CSV table of C-alpha atoms and ligand atoms in Angstrom, one decimal:
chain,number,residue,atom,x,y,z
A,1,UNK,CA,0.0,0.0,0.0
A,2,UNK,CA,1.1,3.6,-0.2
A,3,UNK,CA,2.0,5.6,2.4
A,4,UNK,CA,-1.2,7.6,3.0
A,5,UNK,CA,-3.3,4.6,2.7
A,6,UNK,CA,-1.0,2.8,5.9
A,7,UNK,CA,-1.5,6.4,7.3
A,8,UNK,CA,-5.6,6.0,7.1
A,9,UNK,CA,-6.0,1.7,6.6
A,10,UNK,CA,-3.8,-0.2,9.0
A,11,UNK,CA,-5.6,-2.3,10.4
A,12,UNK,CA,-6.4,-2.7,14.2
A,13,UNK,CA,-4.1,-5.4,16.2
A,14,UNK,CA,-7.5,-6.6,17.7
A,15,UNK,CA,-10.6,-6.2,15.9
A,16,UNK,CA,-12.8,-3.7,17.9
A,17,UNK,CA,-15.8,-4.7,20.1
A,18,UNK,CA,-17.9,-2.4,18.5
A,19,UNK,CA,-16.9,-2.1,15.0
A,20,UNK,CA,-14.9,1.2,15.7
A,21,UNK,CA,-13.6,2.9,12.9
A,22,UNK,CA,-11.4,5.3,14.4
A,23,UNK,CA,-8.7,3.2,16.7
A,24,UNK,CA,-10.2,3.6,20.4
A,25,UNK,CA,-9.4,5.6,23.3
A,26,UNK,CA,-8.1,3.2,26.0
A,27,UNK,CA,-8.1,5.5,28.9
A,28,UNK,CA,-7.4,2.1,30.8
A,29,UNK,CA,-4.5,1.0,32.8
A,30,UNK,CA,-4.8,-2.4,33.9
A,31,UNK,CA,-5.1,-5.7,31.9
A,32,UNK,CA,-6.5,-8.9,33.1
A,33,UNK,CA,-5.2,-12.2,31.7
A,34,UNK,CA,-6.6,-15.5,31.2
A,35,UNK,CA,-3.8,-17.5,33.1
A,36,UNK,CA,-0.9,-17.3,35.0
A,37,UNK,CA,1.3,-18.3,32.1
A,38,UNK,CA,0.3,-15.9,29.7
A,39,UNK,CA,0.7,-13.3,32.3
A,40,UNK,CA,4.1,-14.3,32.5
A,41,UNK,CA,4.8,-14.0,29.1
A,42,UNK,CA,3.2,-10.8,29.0
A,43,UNK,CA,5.3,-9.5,31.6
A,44,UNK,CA,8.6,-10.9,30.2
A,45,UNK,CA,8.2,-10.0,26.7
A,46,UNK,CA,7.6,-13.1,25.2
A,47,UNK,CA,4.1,-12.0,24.1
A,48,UNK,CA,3.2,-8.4,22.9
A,49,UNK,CA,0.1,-8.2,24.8
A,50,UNK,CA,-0.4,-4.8,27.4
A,51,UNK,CA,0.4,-5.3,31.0
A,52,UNK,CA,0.3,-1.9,32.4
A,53,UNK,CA,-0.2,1.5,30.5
A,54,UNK,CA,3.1,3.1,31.6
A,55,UNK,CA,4.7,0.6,29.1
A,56,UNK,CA,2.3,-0.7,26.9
A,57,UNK,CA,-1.3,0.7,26.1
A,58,UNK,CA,-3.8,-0.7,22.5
A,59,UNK,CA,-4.3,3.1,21.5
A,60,UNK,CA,-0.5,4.5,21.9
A,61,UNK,CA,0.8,0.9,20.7
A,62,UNK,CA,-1.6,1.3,17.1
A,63,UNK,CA,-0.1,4.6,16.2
A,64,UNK,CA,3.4,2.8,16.4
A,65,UNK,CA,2.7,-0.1,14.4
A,66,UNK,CA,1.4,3.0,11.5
A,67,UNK,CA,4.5,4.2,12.0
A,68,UNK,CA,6.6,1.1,12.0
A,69,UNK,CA,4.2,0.6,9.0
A,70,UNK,CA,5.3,3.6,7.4
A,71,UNK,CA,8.7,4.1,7.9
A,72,UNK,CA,10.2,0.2,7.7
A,73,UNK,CA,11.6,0.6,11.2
A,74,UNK,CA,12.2,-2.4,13.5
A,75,UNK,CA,10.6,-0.9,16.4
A,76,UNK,CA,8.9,2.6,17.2
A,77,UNK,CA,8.5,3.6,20.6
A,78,UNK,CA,5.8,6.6,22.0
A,79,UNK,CA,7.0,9.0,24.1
A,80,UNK,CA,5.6,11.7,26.2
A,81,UNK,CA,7.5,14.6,24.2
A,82,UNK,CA,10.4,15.0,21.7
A,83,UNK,CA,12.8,15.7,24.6
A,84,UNK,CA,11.7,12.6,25.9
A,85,UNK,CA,12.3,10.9,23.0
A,86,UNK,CA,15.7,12.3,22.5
A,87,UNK,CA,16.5,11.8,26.3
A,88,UNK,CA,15.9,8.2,26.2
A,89,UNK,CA,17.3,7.8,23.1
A,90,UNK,CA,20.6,9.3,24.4
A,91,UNK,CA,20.3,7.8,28.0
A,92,UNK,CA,20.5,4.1,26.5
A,93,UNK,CA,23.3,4.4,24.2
A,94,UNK,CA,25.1,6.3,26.7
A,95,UNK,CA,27.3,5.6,30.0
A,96,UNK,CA,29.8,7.0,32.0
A,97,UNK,CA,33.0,7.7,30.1
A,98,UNK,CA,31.3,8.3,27.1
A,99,UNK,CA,31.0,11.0,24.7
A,100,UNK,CA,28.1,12.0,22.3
A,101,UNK,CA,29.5,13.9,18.9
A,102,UNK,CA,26.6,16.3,17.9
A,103,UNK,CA,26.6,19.9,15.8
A,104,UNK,CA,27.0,23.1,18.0
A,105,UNK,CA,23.6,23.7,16.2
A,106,UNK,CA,20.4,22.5,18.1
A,107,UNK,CA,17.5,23.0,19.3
A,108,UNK,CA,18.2,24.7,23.1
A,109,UNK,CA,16.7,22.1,25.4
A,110,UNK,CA,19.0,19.0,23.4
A,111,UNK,CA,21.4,21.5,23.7
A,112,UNK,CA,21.4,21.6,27.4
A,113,UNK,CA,20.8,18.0,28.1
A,114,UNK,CA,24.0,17.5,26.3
A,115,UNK,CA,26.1,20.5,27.6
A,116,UNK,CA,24.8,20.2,31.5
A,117,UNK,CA,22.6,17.3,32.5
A,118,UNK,CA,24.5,14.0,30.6
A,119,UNK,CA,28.3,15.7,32.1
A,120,UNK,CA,26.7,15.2,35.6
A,121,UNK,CA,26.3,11.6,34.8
A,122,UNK,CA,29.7,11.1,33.5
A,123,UNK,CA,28.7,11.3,29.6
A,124,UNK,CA,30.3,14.0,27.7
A,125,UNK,CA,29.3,15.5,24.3
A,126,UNK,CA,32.0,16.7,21.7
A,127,UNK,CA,30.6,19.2,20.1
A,128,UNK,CA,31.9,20.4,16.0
A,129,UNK,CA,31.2,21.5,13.5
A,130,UNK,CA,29.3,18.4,10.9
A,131,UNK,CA,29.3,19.7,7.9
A,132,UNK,CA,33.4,19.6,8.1
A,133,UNK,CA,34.0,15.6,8.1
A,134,UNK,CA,37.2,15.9,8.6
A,135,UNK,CA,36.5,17.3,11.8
A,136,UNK,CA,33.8,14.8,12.6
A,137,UNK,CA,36.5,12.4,12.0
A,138,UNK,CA,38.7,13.9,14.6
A,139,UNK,CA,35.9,13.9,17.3
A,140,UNK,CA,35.0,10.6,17.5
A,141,UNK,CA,37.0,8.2,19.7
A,142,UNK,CA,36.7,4.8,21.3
A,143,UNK,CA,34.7,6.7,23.7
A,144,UNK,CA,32.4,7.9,21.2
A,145,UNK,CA,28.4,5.9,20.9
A,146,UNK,CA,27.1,8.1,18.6
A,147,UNK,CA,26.9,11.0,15.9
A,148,UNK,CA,23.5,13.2,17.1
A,149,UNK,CA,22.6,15.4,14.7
A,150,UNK,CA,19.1,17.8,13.7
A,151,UNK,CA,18.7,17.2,10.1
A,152,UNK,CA,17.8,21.3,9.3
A,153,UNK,CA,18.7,22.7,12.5
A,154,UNK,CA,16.7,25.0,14.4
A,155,UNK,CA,17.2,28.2,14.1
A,156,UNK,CA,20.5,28.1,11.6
A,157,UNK,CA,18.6,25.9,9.1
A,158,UNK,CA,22.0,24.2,8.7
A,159,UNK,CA,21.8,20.8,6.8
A,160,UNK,CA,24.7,18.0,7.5
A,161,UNK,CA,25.6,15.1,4.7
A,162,UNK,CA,23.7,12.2,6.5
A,163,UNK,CA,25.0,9.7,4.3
A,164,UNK,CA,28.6,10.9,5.1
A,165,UNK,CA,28.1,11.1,8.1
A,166,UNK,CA,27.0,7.1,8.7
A,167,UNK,CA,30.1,6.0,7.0
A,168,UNK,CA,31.9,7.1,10.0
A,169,UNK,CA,30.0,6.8,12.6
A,170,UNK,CA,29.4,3.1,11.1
A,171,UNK,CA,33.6,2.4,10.8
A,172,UNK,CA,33.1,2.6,14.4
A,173,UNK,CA,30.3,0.7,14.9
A,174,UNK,CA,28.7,3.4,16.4
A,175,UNK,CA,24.7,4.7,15.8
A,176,UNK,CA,23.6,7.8,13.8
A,177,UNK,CA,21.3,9.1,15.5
A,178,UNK,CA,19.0,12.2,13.5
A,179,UNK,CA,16.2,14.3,15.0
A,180,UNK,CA,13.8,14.5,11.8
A,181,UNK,CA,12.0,16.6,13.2
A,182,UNK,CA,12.1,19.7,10.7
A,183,UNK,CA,10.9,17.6,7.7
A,184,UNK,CA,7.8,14.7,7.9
A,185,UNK,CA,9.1,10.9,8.5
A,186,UNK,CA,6.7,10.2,5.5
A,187,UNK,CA,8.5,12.6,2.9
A,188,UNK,CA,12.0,10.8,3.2
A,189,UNK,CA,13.2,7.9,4.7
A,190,UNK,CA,15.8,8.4,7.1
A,191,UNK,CA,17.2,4.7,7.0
A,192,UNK,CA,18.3,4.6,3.0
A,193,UNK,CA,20.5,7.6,3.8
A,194,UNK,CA,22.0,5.7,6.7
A,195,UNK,CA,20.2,6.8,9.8
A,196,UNK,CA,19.9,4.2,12.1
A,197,UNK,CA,17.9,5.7,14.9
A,198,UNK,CA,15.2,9.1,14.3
A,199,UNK,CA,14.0,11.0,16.9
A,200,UNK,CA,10.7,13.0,16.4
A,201,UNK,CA,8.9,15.4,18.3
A,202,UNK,CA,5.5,14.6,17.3
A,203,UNK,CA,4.3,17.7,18.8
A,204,UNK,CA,4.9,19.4,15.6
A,205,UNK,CA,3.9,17.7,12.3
A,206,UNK,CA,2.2,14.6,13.7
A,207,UNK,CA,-0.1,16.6,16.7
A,208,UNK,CA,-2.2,17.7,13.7
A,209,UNK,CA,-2.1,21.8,15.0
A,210,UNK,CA,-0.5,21.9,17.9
A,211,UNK,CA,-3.1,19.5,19.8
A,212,UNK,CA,-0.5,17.4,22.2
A,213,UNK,CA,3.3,17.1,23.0
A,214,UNK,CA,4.6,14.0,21.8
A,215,UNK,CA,7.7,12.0,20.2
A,216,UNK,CA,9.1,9.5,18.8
A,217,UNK,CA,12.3,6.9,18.5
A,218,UNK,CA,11.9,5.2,15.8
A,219,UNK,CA,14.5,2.1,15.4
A,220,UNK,CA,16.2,0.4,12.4
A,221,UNK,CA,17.3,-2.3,14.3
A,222,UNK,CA,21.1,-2.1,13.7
A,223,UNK,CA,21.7,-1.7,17.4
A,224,UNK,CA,19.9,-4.7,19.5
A,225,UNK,CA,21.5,-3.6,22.4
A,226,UNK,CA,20.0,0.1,22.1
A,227,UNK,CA,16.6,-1.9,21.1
A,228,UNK,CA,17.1,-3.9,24.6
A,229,UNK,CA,17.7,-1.1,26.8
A,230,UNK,CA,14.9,1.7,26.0
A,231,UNK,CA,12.9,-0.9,25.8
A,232,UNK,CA,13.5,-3.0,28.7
A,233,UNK,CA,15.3,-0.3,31.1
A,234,UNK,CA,14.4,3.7,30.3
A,235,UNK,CA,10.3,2.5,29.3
A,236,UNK,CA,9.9,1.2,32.3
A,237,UNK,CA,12.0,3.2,34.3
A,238,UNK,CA,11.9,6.2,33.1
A,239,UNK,CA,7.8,6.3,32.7
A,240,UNK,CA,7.8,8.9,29.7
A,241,UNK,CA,5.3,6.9,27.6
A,242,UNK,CA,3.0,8.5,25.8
A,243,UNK,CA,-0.7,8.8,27.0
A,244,UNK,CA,-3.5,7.2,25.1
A,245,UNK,CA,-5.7,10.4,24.4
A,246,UNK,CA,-2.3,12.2,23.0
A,247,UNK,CA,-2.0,8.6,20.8
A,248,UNK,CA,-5.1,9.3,19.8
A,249,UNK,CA,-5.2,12.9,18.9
A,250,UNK,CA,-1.8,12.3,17.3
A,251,UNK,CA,-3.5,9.2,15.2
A,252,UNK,CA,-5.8,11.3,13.7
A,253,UNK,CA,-2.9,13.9,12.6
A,254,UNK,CA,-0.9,11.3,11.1
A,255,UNK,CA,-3.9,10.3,8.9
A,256,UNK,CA,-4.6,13.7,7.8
A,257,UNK,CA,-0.3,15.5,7.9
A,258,UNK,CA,-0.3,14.5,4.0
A,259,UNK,CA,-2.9,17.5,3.3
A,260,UNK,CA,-1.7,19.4,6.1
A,261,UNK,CA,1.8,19.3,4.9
A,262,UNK,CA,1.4,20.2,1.4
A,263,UNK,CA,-0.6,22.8,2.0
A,264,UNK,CA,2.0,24.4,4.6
A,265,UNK,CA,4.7,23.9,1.9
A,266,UNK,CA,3.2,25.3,-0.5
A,267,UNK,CA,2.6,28.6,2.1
A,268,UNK,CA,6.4,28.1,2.9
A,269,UNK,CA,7.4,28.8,-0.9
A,270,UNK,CA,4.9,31.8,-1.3
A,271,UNK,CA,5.7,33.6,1.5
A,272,UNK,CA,9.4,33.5,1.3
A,273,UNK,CA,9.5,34.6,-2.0
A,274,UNK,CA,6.6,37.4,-0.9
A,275,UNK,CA,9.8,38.3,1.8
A,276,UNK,CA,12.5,38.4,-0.4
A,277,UNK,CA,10.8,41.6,-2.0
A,278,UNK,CA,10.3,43.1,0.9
A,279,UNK,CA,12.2,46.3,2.1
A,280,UNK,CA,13.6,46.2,5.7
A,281,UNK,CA,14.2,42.6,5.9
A,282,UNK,CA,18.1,41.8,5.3
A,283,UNK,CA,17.6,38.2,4.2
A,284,UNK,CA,15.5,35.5,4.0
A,285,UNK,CA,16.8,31.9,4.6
A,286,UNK,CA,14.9,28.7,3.6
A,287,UNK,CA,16.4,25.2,2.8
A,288,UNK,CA,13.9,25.2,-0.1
A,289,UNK,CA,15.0,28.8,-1.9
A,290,UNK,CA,17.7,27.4,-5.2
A,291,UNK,CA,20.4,29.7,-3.7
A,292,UNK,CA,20.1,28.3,-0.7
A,293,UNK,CA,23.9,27.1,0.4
A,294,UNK,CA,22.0,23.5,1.0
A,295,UNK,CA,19.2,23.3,-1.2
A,296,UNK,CA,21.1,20.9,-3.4
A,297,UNK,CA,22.1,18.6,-0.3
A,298,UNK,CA,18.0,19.0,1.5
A,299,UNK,CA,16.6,18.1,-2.4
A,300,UNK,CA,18.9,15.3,-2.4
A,301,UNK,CA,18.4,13.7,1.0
A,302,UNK,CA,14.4,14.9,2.1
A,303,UNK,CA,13.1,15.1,-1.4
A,304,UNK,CA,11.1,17.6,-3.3
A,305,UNK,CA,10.2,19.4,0.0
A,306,UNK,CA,11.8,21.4,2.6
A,307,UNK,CA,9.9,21.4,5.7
A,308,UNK,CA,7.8,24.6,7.2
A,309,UNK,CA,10.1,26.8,8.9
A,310,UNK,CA,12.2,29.6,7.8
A,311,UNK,CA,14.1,32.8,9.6
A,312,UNK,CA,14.6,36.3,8.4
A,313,UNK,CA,17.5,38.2,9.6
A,314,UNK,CA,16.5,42.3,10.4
A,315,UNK,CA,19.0,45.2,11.0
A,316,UNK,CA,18.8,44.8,14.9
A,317,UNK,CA,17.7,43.2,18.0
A,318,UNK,CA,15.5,46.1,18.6
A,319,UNK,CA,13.8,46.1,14.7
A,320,UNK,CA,13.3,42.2,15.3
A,321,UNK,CA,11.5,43.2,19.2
A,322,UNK,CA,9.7,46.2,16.4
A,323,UNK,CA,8.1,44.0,14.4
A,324,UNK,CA,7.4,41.1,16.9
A,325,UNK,CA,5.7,43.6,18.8
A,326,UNK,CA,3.8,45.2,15.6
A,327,UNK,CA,2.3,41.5,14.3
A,328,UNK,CA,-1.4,41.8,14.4
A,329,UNK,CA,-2.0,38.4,13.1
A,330,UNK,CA,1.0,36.2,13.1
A,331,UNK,CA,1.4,34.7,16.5
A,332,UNK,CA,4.3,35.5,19.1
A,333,UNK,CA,4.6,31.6,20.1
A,334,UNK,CA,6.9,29.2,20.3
A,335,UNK,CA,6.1,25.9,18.6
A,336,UNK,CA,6.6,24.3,14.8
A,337,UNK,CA,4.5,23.2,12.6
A,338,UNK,CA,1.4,24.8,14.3
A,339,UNK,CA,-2.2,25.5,11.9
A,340,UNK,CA,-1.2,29.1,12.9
A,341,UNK,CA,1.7,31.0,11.5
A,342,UNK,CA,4.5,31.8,14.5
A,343,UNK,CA,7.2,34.0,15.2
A,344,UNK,CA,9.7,33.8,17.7
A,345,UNK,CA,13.3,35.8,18.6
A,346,UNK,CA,15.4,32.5,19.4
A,347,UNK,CA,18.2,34.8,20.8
A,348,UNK,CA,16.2,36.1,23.7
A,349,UNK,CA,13.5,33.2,24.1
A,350,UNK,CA,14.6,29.5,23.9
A,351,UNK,CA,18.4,30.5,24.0
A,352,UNK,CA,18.2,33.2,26.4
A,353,UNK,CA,19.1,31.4,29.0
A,354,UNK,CA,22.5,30.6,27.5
A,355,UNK,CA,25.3,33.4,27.6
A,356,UNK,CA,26.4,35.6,24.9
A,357,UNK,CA,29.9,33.7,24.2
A,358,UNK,CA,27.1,29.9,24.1
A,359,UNK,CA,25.3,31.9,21.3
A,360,UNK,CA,28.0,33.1,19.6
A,361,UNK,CA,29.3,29.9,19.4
A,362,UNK,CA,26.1,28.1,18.3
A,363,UNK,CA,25.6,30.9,15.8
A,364,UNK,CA,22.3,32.0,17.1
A,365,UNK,CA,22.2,35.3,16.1
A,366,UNK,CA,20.2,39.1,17.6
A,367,UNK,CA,19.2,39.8,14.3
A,368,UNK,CA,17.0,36.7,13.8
A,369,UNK,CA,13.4,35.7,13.8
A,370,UNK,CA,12.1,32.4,13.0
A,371,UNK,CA,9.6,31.5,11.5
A,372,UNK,CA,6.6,29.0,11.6
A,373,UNK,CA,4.2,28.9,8.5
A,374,UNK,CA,0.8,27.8,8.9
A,375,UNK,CA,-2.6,27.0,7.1
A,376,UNK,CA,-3.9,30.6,6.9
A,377,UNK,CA,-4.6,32.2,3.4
A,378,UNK,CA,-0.8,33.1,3.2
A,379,UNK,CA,-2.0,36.9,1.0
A,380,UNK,CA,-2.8,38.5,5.1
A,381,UNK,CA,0.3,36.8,6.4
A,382,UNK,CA,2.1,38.7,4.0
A,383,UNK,CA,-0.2,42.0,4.3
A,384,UNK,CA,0.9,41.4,8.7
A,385,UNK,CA,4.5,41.4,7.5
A,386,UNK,CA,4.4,44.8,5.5
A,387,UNK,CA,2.6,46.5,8.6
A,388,UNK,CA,4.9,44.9,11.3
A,389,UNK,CA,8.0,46.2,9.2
A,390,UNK,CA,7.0,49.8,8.8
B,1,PLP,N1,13.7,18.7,18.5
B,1,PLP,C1,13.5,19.8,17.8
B,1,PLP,C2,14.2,20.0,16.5
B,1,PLP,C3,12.6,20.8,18.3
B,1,PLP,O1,12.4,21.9,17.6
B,1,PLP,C4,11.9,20.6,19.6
B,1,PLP,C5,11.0,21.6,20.1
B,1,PLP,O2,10.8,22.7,19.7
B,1,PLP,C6,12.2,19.4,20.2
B,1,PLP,C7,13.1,18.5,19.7
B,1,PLP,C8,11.5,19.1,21.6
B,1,PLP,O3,10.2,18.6,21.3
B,1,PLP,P1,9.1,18.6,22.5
B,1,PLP,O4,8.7,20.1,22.7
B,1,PLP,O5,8.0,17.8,21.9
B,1,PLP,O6,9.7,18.0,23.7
């Protein structure tokens, strides 16, 4: 089948009681069993039938067989939020006396799981620059368990040679790891250009509009001992599985993120090149414009799409606060991927808390706003933008 038919016609894992259509909500915790044998199995993971809801739950455990469906993974596991998602992920490939090499570009709260809470725990994260392999090469060690990188990352829309970037991480026999979040699992597929574990926050695409935080790890199965150990150790003891109402909310999201998505591209590439005529506004950068330094490298790897989210770079930090303050119908939010259009000043909001050298150094610059397009009719977005710049 095609993908948006597995988005909409996977079937159920148990055929419903009632002849549901849409995959139920089990707001349920507890599951009886006929015996005490197949309660053991249950409970030792010889069966995949739910035991408890913190690890296992019908509603949450449908939308990852979709996306198991959908993506070719070995395993997909729910979690409560991307930073879940990328917490877990990092906590079971990681130990003390280990060291993560990741971009000095990502988002701010990866950033700081990285930078301050793994070093507390004896893991350390060498952080360079991944579009220079050669100094990919030089980072990781013996110590190394894996390249983390965001595929476009947020806010310096900076793209990194995934395929290169496996080679070497596979020489070692180490994971590469890729938060996918900026661009839909279902557009690309992360595992033909060498990806071996992606990371999603499902709050953006898959929540269908901002309705629920959510992630994803979704696992190609190279690594059983990664498999074991989120599975068997930070699911259960960690207790950041996603809810059932979020599954279900999400569920719906995935089956209609096709129409969604094309619709929000197609925004993307009209307002940009709406900006780019626009006096006051000193550039305009999108993985999706031709001159673009990484359009050719984004076309190649995510397809014929570049994902939602674009920044514009203004004279100052006081014209950006200007025109923030002047937006009458573009939201001042932070989120991605939202039904509404957002703009946010990265430099004072989700990296404020960071000093001015930790900025400089992740390149996260005053003089940027970023930008989230959504499903509005993108002629007032633009007509917002002319009256904010004046
Ligand atoms: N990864 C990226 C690239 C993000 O932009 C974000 C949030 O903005 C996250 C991860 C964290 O996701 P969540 O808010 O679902 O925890």
């Amino acid at each position: 089948m095609k993908k948006q038919t597995i988005a909409i016609d996977t079937p159920f894992q148990k055929s419903d009681a009632y002849g549901a259509l849409s995959m139920p909500v089990y707001h349920t915790l507890a599951y009886e069993f006929a015996d005490a044998d197949v309660m053991s199995d249950a409970f030792c993971g010889r069966i995949e039938e739910p035991d408890y809801s913190r690890v296992m739950n019908p509603t949450v455990n449908y939308l990852e067989l979709k996306i198991k469906a959908l993506t070719g993974a070995d395993r997909v596991t729910a979690m409560s939020s991307g930073m879940a998602a990328i917490s877990g992920t990092l906590i079971s490939l990681a130990e003390q006396g280990k060291n993560v090499v990741a971009s000095r570009h990502m988002f701010g709260n990866t950033y700081s799981l990285l930078t301050k809470t793994l070093p507390r725990f004896g893991v350390t994260t060498h952080l360079c620059d991944l579009t220079n392999l050669d100094e990919v090469r030089r980072a990781v060690d013996a110590d190394t368990c894996c390249i983390f990188l965001e595929i476009i990352t947020n806010p310096q829309l900076e793209v990194a040679d995934l395929t290169a970037l496996a080679e070497i991480a596979h020489a070692h026999n180490i994971p590469l790891v890729a938060d996918t979040t900026a661009i839909p699992f279902t557009e690309f597929c992360a595992h033909e250009l060498g990806v071996d574990i992606e990371v999603v926050s499902t709050t953006k695409y898959l929540s269908g509009g901002a309705t629920s935080l959510g992630g994803m790890v979704i696992d190609y199965g190279g690594f059983p001992e990664f498999a074991r150990r989120l599975h068997d150790e930070m699911l259960f003891n960690l207790g950041a599985y996603m809810t059932p109402h979020v599954a279900y909310m999400q569920n719906l999201g995935l089956e209609n993120l096709r129409a969604r998505y094309d619709l929000q591209v197609r925004n993307t590439v009209y307002l940009v090149n709406a900006l780019r005529q626009m006096e006051g506004i000193k550039s305009v950068n999108y993985v999706g414009l031709p001159d673009n330094p990484y359009y050719e490298l984004a076309q190649r790897q995510f397809g014929k799409t570049a994902g939602c989210m674009f920044t514009i770079d203004l004279e100052s930090k006081e014209a950006c606060f200007r025109f923030i303050n002047n937006l009458k119908l573009v939201h001042r939010a932070t989120n991605l991927f939202d039904n509404r259009t957002l703009a946010i000043h990265p430099a004072s909001t989700i990296f404020g808390p960071f000093s001015d050298e930790q900025r400089a150094a992740m390149d996260v610059l005053d003089t940027t706003i970023r930008i989230s397009v959504g499903l509005e009719d993108m002629d007032d977005i633009i007509e917002d933008f002319r009256q904010a710049l004046l």
